[in-house]
JSON list of C-alpha atoms in Angstrom, two decimals:
[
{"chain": "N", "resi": 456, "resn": "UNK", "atom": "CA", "xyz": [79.13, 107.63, 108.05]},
{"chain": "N", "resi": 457, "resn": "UNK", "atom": "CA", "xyz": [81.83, 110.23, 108.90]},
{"chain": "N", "resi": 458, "resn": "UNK", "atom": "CA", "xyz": [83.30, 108.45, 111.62]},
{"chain": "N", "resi": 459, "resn": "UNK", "atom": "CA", "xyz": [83.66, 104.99, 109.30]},
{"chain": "N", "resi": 460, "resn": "UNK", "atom": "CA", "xyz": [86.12, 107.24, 107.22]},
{"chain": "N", "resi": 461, "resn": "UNK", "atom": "CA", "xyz": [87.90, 108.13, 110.04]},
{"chain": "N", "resi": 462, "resn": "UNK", "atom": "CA", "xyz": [86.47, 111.63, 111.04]},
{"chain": "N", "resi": 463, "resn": "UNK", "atom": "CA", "xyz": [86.92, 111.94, 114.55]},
{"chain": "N", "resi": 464, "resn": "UNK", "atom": "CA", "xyz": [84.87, 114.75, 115.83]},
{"chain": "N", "resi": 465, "resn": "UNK", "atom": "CA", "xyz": [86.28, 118.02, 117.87]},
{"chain": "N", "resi": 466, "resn": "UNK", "atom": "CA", "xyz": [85.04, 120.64, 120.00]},
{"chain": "N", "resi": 467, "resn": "UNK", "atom": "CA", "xyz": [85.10, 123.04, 116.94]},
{"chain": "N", "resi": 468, "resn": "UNK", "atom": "CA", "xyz": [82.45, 120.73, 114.88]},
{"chain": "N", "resi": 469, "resn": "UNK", "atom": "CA", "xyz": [80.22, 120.12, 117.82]},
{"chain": "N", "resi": 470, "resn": "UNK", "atom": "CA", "xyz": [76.71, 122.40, 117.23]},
{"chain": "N", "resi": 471, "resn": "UNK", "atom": "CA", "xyz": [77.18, 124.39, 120.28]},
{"chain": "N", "resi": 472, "resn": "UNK", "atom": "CA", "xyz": [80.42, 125.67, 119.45]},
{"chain": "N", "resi": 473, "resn": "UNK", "atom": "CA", "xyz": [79.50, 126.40, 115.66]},
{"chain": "N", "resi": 474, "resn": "UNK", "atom": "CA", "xyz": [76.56, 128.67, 118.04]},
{"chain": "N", "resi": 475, "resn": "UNK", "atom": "CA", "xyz": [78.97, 130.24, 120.33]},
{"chain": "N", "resi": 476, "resn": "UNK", "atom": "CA", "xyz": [81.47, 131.35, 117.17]},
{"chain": "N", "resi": 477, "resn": "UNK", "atom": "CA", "xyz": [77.87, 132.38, 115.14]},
{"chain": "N", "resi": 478, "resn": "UNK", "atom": "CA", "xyz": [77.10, 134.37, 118.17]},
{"chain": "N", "resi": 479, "resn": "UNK", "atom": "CA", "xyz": [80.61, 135.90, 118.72]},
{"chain": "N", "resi": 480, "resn": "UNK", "atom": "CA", "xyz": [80.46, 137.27, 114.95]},
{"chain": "N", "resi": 481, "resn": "UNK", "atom": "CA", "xyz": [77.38, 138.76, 115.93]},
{"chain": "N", "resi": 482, "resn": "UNK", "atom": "CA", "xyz": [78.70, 140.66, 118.72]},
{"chain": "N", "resi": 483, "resn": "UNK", "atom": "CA", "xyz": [81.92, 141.63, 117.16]},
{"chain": "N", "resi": 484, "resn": "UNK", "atom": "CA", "xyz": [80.43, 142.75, 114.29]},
{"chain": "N", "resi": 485, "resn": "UNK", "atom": "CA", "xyz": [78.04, 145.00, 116.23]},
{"chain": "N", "resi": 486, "resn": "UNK", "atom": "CA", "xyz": [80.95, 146.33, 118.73]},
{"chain": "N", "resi": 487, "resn": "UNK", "atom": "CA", "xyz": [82.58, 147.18, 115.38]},
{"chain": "N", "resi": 488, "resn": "UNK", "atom": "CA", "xyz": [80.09, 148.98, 113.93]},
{"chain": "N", "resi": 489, "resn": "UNK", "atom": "CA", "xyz": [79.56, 151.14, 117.30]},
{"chain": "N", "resi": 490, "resn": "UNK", "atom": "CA", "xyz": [82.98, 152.29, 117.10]},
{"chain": "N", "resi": 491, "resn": "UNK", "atom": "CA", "xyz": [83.73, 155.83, 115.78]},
{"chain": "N", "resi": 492, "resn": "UNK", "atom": "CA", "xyz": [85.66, 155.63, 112.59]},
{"chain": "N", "resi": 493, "resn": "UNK", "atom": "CA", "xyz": [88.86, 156.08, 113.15]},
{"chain": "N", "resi": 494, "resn": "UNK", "atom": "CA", "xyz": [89.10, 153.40, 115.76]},
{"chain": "N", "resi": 495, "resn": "UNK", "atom": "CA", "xyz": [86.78, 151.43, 113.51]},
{"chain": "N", "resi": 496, "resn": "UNK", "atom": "CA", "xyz": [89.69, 151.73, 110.61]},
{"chain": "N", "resi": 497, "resn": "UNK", "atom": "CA", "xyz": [92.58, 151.24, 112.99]},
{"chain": "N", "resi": 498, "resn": "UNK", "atom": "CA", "xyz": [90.92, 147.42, 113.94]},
{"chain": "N", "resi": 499, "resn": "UNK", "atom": "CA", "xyz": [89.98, 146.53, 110.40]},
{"chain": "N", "resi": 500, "resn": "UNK", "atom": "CA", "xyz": [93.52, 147.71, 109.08]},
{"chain": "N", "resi": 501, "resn": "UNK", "atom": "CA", "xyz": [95.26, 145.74, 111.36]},
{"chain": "N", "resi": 502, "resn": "UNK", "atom": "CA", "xyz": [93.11, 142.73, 113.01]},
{"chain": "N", "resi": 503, "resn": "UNK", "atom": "CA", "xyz": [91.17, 142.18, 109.59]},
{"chain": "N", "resi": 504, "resn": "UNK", "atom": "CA", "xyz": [93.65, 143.41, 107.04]},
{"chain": "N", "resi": 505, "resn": "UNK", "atom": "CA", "xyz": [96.60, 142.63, 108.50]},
{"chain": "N", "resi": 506, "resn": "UNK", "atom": "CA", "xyz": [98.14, 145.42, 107.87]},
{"chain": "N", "resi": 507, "resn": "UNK", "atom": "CA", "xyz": [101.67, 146.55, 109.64]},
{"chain": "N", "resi": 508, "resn": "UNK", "atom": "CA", "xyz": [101.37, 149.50, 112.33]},
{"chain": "N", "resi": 509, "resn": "UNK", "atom": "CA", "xyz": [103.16, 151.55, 109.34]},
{"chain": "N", "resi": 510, "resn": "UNK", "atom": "CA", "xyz": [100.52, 150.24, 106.74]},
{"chain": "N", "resi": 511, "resn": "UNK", "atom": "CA", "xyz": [97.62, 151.42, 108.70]},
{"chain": "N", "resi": 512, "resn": "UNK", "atom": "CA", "xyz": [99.04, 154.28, 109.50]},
{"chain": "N", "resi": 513, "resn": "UNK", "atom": "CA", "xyz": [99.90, 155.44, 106.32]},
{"chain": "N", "resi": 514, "resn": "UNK", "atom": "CA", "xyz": [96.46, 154.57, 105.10]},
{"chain": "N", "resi": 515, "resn": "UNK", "atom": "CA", "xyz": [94.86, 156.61, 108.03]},
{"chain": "N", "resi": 516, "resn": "UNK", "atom": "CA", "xyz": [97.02, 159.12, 107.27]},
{"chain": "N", "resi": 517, "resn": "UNK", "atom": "CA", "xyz": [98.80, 159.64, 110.86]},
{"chain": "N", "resi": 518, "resn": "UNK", "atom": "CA", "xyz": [102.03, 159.10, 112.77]},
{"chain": "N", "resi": 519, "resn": "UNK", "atom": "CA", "xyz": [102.42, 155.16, 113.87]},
{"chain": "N", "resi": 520, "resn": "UNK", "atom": "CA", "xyz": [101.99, 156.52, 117.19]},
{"chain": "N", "resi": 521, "resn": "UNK", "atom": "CA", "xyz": [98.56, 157.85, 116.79]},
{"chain": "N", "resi": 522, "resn": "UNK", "atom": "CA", "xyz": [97.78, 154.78, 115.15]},
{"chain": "N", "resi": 523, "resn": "UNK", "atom": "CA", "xyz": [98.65, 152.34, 117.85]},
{"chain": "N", "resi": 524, "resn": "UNK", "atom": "CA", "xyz": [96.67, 154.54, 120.60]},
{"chain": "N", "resi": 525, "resn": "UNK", "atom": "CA", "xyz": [93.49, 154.33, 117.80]},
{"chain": "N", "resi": 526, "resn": "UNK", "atom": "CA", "xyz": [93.84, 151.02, 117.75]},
{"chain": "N", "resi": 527, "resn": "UNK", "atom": "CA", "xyz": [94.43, 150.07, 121.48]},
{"chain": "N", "resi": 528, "resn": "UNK", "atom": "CA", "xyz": [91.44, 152.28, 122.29]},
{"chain": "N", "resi": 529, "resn": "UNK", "atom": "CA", "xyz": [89.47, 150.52, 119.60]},
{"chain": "N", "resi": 530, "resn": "UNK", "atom": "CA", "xyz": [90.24, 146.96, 121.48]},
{"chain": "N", "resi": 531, "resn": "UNK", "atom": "CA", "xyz": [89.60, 148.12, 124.50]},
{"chain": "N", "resi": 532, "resn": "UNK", "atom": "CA", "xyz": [86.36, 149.31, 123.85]},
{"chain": "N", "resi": 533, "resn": "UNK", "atom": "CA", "xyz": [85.37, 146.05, 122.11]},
{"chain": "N", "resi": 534, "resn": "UNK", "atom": "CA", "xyz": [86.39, 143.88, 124.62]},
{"chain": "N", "resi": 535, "resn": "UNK", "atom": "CA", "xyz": [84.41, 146.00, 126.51]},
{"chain": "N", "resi": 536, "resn": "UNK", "atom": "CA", "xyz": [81.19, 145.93, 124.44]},
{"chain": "N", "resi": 537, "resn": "UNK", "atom": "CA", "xyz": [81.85, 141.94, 124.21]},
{"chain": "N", "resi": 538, "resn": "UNK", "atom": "CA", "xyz": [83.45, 140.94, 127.23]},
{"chain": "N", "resi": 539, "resn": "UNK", "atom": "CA", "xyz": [86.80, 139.51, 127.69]},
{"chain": "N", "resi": 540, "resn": "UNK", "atom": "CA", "xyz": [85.58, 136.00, 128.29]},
{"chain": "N", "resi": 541, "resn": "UNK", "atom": "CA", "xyz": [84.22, 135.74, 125.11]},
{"chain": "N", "resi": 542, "resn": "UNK", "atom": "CA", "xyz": [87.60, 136.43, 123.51]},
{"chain": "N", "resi": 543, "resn": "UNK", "atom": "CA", "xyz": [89.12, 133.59, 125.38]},
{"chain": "N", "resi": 544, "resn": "UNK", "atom": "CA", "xyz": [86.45, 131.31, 124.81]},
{"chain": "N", "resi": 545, "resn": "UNK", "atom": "CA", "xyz": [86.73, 131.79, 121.21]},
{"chain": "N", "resi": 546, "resn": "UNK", "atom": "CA", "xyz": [90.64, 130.86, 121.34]},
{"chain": "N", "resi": 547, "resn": "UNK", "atom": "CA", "xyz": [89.30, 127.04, 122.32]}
]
């Protein structure tokens, strides 16, 4: 029925792929929740929030500086916990 109106499926519709971003979620939100606080805050601020660098850090209540190395620890340590290929693969 879909495709007689037109809908053309792509990779993001196809079952698998709904999977893989279910099972991402998952892992991020388990990487997340190993993280100790303040590197916890420093990725929701800014990846979730969307916060500026000056935002967050005003909110954590430290120097920008401080901030960034929270948060660049913070990535690191998810990509870690997730892998880097699953990062990429969720870019497709």
């Amino acid at each position: 029925m879909l495709r007689r109106c037109g809908f053309r499926p792509t990779p993001k519709d196809e079952p698998s792929r709904r999977l893989e971003q279910t099972e991402l979620r998952q892992a991020l939100s388990e990487a997340l929740a190993e993280l100790p606080p303040d590197y916890r805050t420093a990725i929701v601020l800014r990846d979730v929030e969307g916060l500026s660098t000056q935002q967050a850090a005003e909110i954590a209540g430290v120097g920008e500086a401080a901030f960034e190395s929270r948060l660049h620890q913070a990535r690191l340590r998810v990509r870690a916990a997730i892998g880097d290929e699953a990062l990429i693969d969720a870019g497709r």
